[in-house]
Amino acid sequence: MHNKVIACIDDSQYAESVCDYAAWSAQRMDAPLSLVHVLDEPTQGRKQNLSGSIGFGSQEALLEELASLDEQRSKVAMEHGRLMLKAARERVEQNGVPEVETRQRHGELVSALAELETETRMLVVGKRGADTASAHGHIGSHLEQIIRTLHRPILIAQQSFEPPKAIMFAFDGSATTRKGVDMVAASPLFKGIPIHLVTVGADVDSNREQLDWAKNKLTEAGFETEATIIAGDPETVLEEYQHTHNIDLLIMGAYGHSRIRQLIVGSTTTHMISKTRISLMVLR
């Protein structure tokens, strides 16, 4: 059953914020919290092309030395991950979550998260990892692939955490954002936080009807809701509205506001992930 908040832990500058957002979310949703660190598959036993000037005996010795180094690196990486999870657990407990699960997984990050999808209610990740070449800092480099693969809400944390005081929902009337409105209305996660519904496009009857539906749905659920239709380029308009209204969390669909659906995620979503300075929840 998908009931857990899953938080990806690495050694990036976003790790503390990921812990804080995960703890805040788990408390508000009264959901179990699982901290996960994913290690790349060990490189032991990999085939090496050592042909050339060295002889067979030298090649055997070198292979043994490489295998020994790989084993040492694997042990160091595992201990590094264990210590990160321990620190993350302590931080989450200090934030008021008394019971938290910690797990270390082996394999490729996106595949590991996909295996956990059936138990995931929401995923929390950092905007970027520490080092795209390291086993501990690769969350950011895989972010778009995570969004494409997982069919769960994904909260992308910025470097610092503050409980959101105003939320903007980029609503385009798509099935994804309508489902997102239903989710927000039914979930305790954002209860009590004002929501700004923003549709980018022409102020025509079809857009107005969709927006009115979303506003009524959230208002009936007890949200203080403001609904606006704004013409213009989605990337520019959403950024301007965010700054003007002191928005500190943005909700949007993975493929929303795109004239052409890109290979991975919508162009506006990609832009907002890259450029926005606030945390962002992406819906699938």
CSV table of C-alpha atoms in Angstrom, one decimal:
chain,number,residue,atom,x,y,z
A,1,MET,CA,0.0,0.0,0.0
A,2,HIS,CA,1.4,3.4,-1.0
A,3,ASN,CA,1.3,5.1,2.4
A,4,LYS,CA,4.9,6.2,3.1
A,5,VAL,CA,6.8,9.4,2.6
A,6,ILE,CA,10.1,8.3,1.0
A,7,ALA,CA,13.0,10.7,1.3
A,8,CYS,CA,16.2,10.2,-0.8
A,9,ILE,CA,19.3,10.9,1.3
A,10,ASP,CA,22.7,11.8,-0.2
A,11,ASP,CA,25.6,14.0,0.9
A,12,SER,CA,24.6,17.1,-1.1
A,13,GLN,CA,23.9,20.5,0.3
A,14,TYR,CA,20.1,19.7,0.0
A,15,ALA,CA,20.2,16.8,2.4
A,16,GLU,CA,19.1,18.7,5.5
A,17,SER,CA,16.3,20.4,3.7
A,18,VAL,CA,15.1,17.0,2.3
A,19,CYS,CA,15.0,15.7,5.9
A,20,ASP,CA,13.1,18.7,7.1
A,21,TYR,CA,10.5,18.6,4.3
A,22,ALA,CA,10.1,14.9,4.8
A,23,ALA,CA,9.6,15.2,8.5
A,24,TRP,CA,7.1,18.1,8.0
A,25,SER,CA,5.2,16.2,5.4
A,26,ALA,CA,5.1,12.9,7.3
A,27,GLN,CA,3.8,14.7,10.4
A,28,ARG,CA,1.1,16.6,8.6
A,29,MET,CA,-0.1,13.5,6.7
A,30,ASP,CA,0.4,11.2,9.7
A,31,ALA,CA,2.3,8.9,7.4
A,32,PRO,CA,5.3,6.6,8.0
A,33,LEU,CA,8.6,8.1,7.0
A,34,SER,CA,11.4,6.1,5.2
A,35,LEU,CA,14.8,7.5,4.6
A,36,VAL,CA,16.5,5.8,1.7
A,37,HIS,CA,20.1,5.9,0.5
A,38,VAL,CA,21.0,4.2,-2.8
A,39,LEU,CA,24.4,2.9,-3.5
A,40,ASP,CA,25.6,2.2,-7.1
A,41,GLU,CA,26.1,-1.5,-7.9
A,42,PRO,CA,29.6,-2.5,-6.8
A,43,THR,CA,32.1,-2.7,-9.5
A,44,GLN,CA,33.6,-6.0,-8.3
A,45,GLY,CA,34.0,-8.6,-11.0
A,46,ARG,CA,33.7,-6.2,-13.9
A,47,LYS,CA,35.6,-7.1,-17.0
A,48,GLN,CA,38.7,-5.1,-17.6
A,49,ASN,CA,40.4,-4.8,-21.0
A,50,LEU,CA,44.1,-5.3,-20.0
A,51,SER,CA,45.4,-6.5,-23.3
A,52,GLY,CA,48.6,-4.9,-24.6
A,53,SER,CA,52.1,-4.9,-23.4
A,54,ILE,CA,51.5,-6.7,-20.0
A,55,GLY,CA,51.8,-10.4,-19.8
A,56,PHE,CA,49.2,-12.9,-18.7
A,57,GLY,CA,50.7,-13.2,-15.2
A,58,SER,CA,50.8,-9.5,-14.7
A,59,GLN,CA,47.2,-9.2,-15.9
A,60,GLU,CA,46.0,-11.8,-13.3
A,61,ALA,CA,47.8,-9.9,-10.6
A,62,LEU,CA,46.3,-6.6,-11.7
A,63,LEU,CA,42.8,-8.0,-11.8
A,64,GLU,CA,43.2,-9.3,-8.3
A,65,GLU,CA,44.4,-5.9,-7.1
A,66,LEU,CA,41.5,-4.1,-8.9
A,67,ALA,CA,39.0,-6.5,-7.3
A,68,SER,CA,40.5,-5.8,-3.9
A,69,LEU,CA,40.3,-2.0,-4.4
A,70,ASP,CA,36.6,-2.3,-5.6
A,71,GLU,CA,35.8,-4.3,-2.5
A,72,GLN,CA,37.4,-1.6,-0.3
A,73,ARG,CA,35.6,1.2,-2.1
A,74,SER,CA,32.3,-0.7,-1.7
A,75,LYS,CA,32.8,-1.1,2.1
A,76,VAL,CA,33.7,2.6,2.4
A,77,ALA,CA,30.7,3.7,0.4
A,78,MET,CA,28.4,1.5,2.5
A,79,GLU,CA,29.8,2.9,5.7
A,80,HIS,CA,29.5,6.5,4.3
A,81,GLY,CA,25.8,5.8,3.5
A,82,ARG,CA,25.2,4.3,6.9
A,83,LEU,CA,26.6,7.3,8.7
A,84,MET,CA,24.5,9.7,6.4
A,85,LEU,CA,21.3,7.7,7.2
A,86,LYS,CA,22.2,7.8,10.9
A,87,ALA,CA,22.6,11.6,10.8
A,88,ALA,CA,19.4,12.0,8.8
A,89,ARG,CA,17.5,9.9,11.2
A,90,GLU,CA,18.7,12.0,14.2
A,91,ARG,CA,17.7,15.2,12.4
A,92,VAL,CA,14.2,13.8,11.6
A,93,GLU,CA,13.7,12.7,15.2
A,94,GLN,CA,14.7,16.1,16.4
A,95,ASN,CA,12.0,17.5,14.1
A,96,GLY,CA,9.4,15.5,16.0
A,97,VAL,CA,9.1,12.2,14.1
A,98,PRO,CA,9.6,9.5,16.7
A,99,GLU,CA,9.6,6.5,14.4
A,100,VAL,CA,11.5,6.5,11.1
A,101,GLU,CA,12.7,3.7,8.9
A,102,THR,CA,16.2,3.9,7.3
A,103,ARG,CA,17.2,1.8,4.3
A,104,GLN,CA,20.3,1.4,2.2
A,105,ARG,CA,19.7,0.0,-1.3
A,106,HIS,CA,22.1,-1.2,-4.0
A,107,GLY,CA,21.6,-0.5,-7.6
A,108,GLU,CA,20.7,2.3,-10.0
A,109,LEU,CA,18.9,5.2,-8.3
A,110,VAL,CA,15.8,5.4,-10.5
A,111,SER,CA,15.3,1.6,-10.6
A,112,ALA,CA,15.6,1.4,-6.8
A,113,LEU,CA,12.9,4.1,-6.4
A,114,ALA,CA,10.7,2.4,-9.0
A,115,GLU,CA,10.9,-0.7,-6.9
A,116,LEU,CA,9.6,1.3,-3.9
A,117,GLU,CA,6.8,2.9,-5.8
A,118,THR,CA,4.0,0.6,-4.5
A,119,GLU,CA,4.7,1.8,-1.0
A,120,THR,CA,5.4,5.4,-1.8
A,121,ARG,CA,2.8,8.1,-1.1
A,122,MET,CA,5.1,11.0,-1.8
A,123,LEU,CA,8.8,11.2,-2.7
A,124,VAL,CA,11.1,13.9,-1.4
A,125,VAL,CA,14.4,14.6,-3.2
A,126,GLY,CA,16.9,17.4,-3.4
A,127,LYS,CA,17.0,19.7,-6.4
A,128,ARG,CA,20.6,18.6,-7.1
A,129,GLY,CA,23.1,16.1,-5.7
A,130,ALA,CA,26.6,16.8,-4.4
A,131,ASP,CA,28.5,15.4,-7.3
A,132,THR,CA,27.0,13.7,-10.3
A,133,ALA,CA,30.0,11.4,-10.6
A,134,SER,CA,29.7,10.1,-7.0
A,135,ALA,CA,27.5,7.3,-5.6
A,136,HIS,CA,26.1,9.7,-2.9
A,137,GLY,CA,25.4,12.8,-5.0
A,138,HIS,CA,23.5,11.6,-8.0
A,139,ILE,CA,19.9,12.5,-7.1
A,140,GLY,CA,19.9,15.8,-9.1
A,141,SER,CA,21.4,14.3,-12.2
A,142,HIS,CA,18.6,11.8,-12.3
A,143,LEU,CA,15.8,14.1,-11.4
A,144,GLU,CA,14.0,14.3,-14.7
A,145,GLN,CA,14.3,10.5,-15.1
A,146,ILE,CA,12.7,10.1,-11.7
A,147,ILE,CA,9.8,12.4,-12.7
A,148,ARG,CA,9.3,10.4,-15.9
A,149,THR,CA,9.4,7.0,-14.1
A,150,LEU,CA,7.5,7.5,-10.9
A,151,HIS,CA,3.7,8.1,-10.8
A,152,ARG,CA,3.7,9.7,-7.4
A,153,PRO,CA,3.9,13.3,-6.2
A,154,ILE,CA,7.5,14.4,-6.0
A,155,LEU,CA,8.5,17.2,-3.7
A,156,ILE,CA,11.8,18.8,-4.9
A,157,ALA,CA,13.4,20.6,-2.0
A,158,GLN,CA,15.5,23.7,-2.2
A,159,GLN,CA,18.5,24.2,0.1
A,160,SER,CA,16.7,25.6,3.1
A,161,PHE,CA,13.3,24.6,4.6
A,162,GLU,CA,10.6,26.9,6.0
A,163,PRO,CA,7.0,25.6,6.4
A,164,PRO,CA,5.1,27.0,3.3
A,165,LYS,CA,2.9,30.0,4.0
A,166,ALA,CA,1.5,30.5,0.5
A,167,ILE,CA,1.2,27.9,-2.3
A,168,MET,CA,0.8,28.4,-6.0
A,169,PHE,CA,-0.9,25.7,-8.1
A,170,ALA,CA,-0.2,26.0,-11.8
A,171,PHE,CA,-3.5,24.7,-13.0
A,172,ASP,CA,-4.0,24.0,-16.7
A,173,GLY,CA,-7.2,21.9,-16.7
A,174,SER,CA,-5.3,18.7,-17.7
A,175,ALA,CA,-6.2,15.3,-16.2
A,176,THR,CA,-3.0,15.5,-14.1
A,177,THR,CA,-3.7,18.9,-12.6
A,178,ARG,CA,-7.4,18.0,-12.0
A,179,LYS,CA,-6.3,14.9,-10.2
A,180,GLY,CA,-3.8,17.0,-8.3
A,181,VAL,CA,-6.6,19.3,-7.1
A,182,ASP,CA,-8.5,16.3,-5.8
A,183,MET,CA,-5.4,15.1,-4.1
A,184,VAL,CA,-4.7,18.5,-2.4
A,185,ALA,CA,-8.4,18.8,-1.4
A,186,ALA,CA,-8.4,15.4,0.3
A,187,SER,CA,-4.9,15.4,1.9
A,188,PRO,CA,-4.0,17.1,5.2
A,189,LEU,CA,-0.6,18.1,3.8
A,190,PHE,CA,-1.5,21.6,2.9
A,191,LYS,CA,-4.5,22.2,5.1
A,192,GLY,CA,-4.6,25.8,6.4
A,193,ILE,CA,-2.2,27.2,3.8
A,194,PRO,CA,-3.6,29.7,1.3
A,195,ILE,CA,-3.5,28.4,-2.3
A,196,HIS,CA,-3.3,30.5,-5.4
A,197,LEU,CA,-4.7,28.8,-8.5
A,198,VAL,CA,-3.0,30.2,-11.6
A,199,THR,CA,-4.0,29.4,-15.2
A,200,VAL,CA,-1.8,30.8,-17.9
A,201,GLY,CA,-3.8,31.5,-21.1
A,202,ALA,CA,-6.7,33.4,-22.5
A,203,ASP,CA,-9.6,34.4,-20.2
A,204,VAL,CA,-12.2,32.4,-22.1
A,205,ASP,CA,-15.2,30.4,-20.9
A,206,SER,CA,-13.5,27.0,-21.1
A,207,ASN,CA,-10.5,28.1,-19.0
A,208,ARG,CA,-12.8,30.0,-16.6
A,209,GLU,CA,-15.0,26.9,-16.1
A,210,GLN,CA,-12.0,24.7,-15.4
A,211,LEU,CA,-10.6,27.2,-12.9
A,212,ASP,CA,-13.9,27.7,-11.2
A,213,TRP,CA,-14.2,23.9,-10.7
A,214,ALA,CA,-10.8,23.8,-9.1
A,215,LYS,CA,-11.5,26.8,-6.9
A,216,ASN,CA,-14.8,25.4,-5.7
A,217,LYS,CA,-13.2,22.0,-5.0
A,218,LEU,CA,-10.6,23.5,-2.8
A,219,THR,CA,-12.9,26.1,-1.1
A,220,GLU,CA,-15.3,23.3,-0.2
A,221,ALA,CA,-12.4,21.4,1.3
A,222,GLY,CA,-11.7,24.4,3.6
A,223,PHE,CA,-8.9,26.2,1.7
A,224,GLU,CA,-8.5,29.9,1.4
A,225,THR,CA,-8.3,30.0,-2.4
A,226,GLU,CA,-7.5,32.7,-5.0
A,227,ALA,CA,-8.0,31.9,-8.7
A,228,THR,CA,-6.4,33.9,-11.5
A,229,ILE,CA,-6.1,33.6,-15.3
A,230,ILE,CA,-3.1,35.4,-16.8
A,231,ALA,CA,-2.1,35.7,-20.4
A,232,GLY,CA,1.6,35.4,-21.4
A,233,ASP,CA,4.5,33.1,-21.6
A,234,PRO,CA,4.0,30.5,-18.8
A,235,GLU,CA,7.6,30.5,-17.6
A,236,THR,CA,7.7,34.3,-17.3
A,237,VAL,CA,4.2,34.7,-15.8
A,238,LEU,CA,4.6,32.0,-13.2
A,239,GLU,CA,7.9,33.4,-12.0
A,240,GLU,CA,6.4,36.9,-11.8
A,241,TYR,CA,3.4,35.8,-9.9
A,242,GLN,CA,5.5,33.8,-7.5
A,243,HIS,CA,7.6,36.8,-6.6
A,244,THR,CA,4.7,39.3,-6.4
A,245,HIS,CA,2.7,37.1,-4.0
A,246,ASN,CA,5.5,35.7,-1.9
A,247,ILE,CA,4.8,32.1,-2.9
A,248,ASP,CA,7.1,29.6,-1.2
A,249,LEU,CA,5.9,26.3,-2.8
A,250,LEU,CA,4.8,25.6,-6.4
A,251,ILE,CA,2.6,22.7,-7.5
A,252,MET,CA,2.5,21.8,-11.1
A,253,GLY,CA,2.0,18.9,-13.5
A,254,ALA,CA,5.1,17.2,-15.1
A,255,TYR,CA,3.8,17.9,-18.6
A,256,GLY,CA,1.7,21.0,-18.0
A,257,HIS,CA,1.9,24.3,-19.9
A,258,SER,CA,3.9,22.7,-22.8
A,259,ARG,CA,3.2,23.6,-26.4
A,260,ILE,CA,5.1,20.5,-27.3
A,261,ARG,CA,5.5,17.6,-24.9
A,262,GLN,CA,9.2,17.0,-24.6
A,263,LEU,CA,10.9,13.7,-24.3
A,264,ILE,CA,11.3,13.8,-20.6
A,265,VAL,CA,9.2,16.5,-19.0
A,266,GLY,CA,7.3,19.6,-20.2
A,267,SER,CA,9.4,22.6,-21.1
A,268,THR,CA,7.8,24.9,-18.5
A,269,THR,CA,8.3,22.3,-15.7
A,270,THR,CA,11.9,21.8,-16.7
A,271,HIS,CA,12.4,25.6,-16.6
A,272,MET,CA,10.8,26.0,-13.3
A,273,ILE,CA,12.8,23.2,-11.7
A,274,SER,CA,16.0,24.7,-13.0
A,275,LYS,CA,15.3,28.4,-12.3
A,276,THR,CA,12.9,28.7,-9.4
A,277,ARG,CA,14.3,29.4,-6.0
A,278,ILE,CA,11.4,27.8,-4.1
A,279,SER,CA,10.6,24.2,-3.5
A,280,LEU,CA,8.3,22.5,-6.1
A,281,MET,CA,5.9,19.6,-6.1
A,282,VAL,CA,5.6,17.8,-9.5
A,283,LEU,CA,2.5,15.8,-10.2
A,284,ARG,CA,2.2,12.8,-12.6
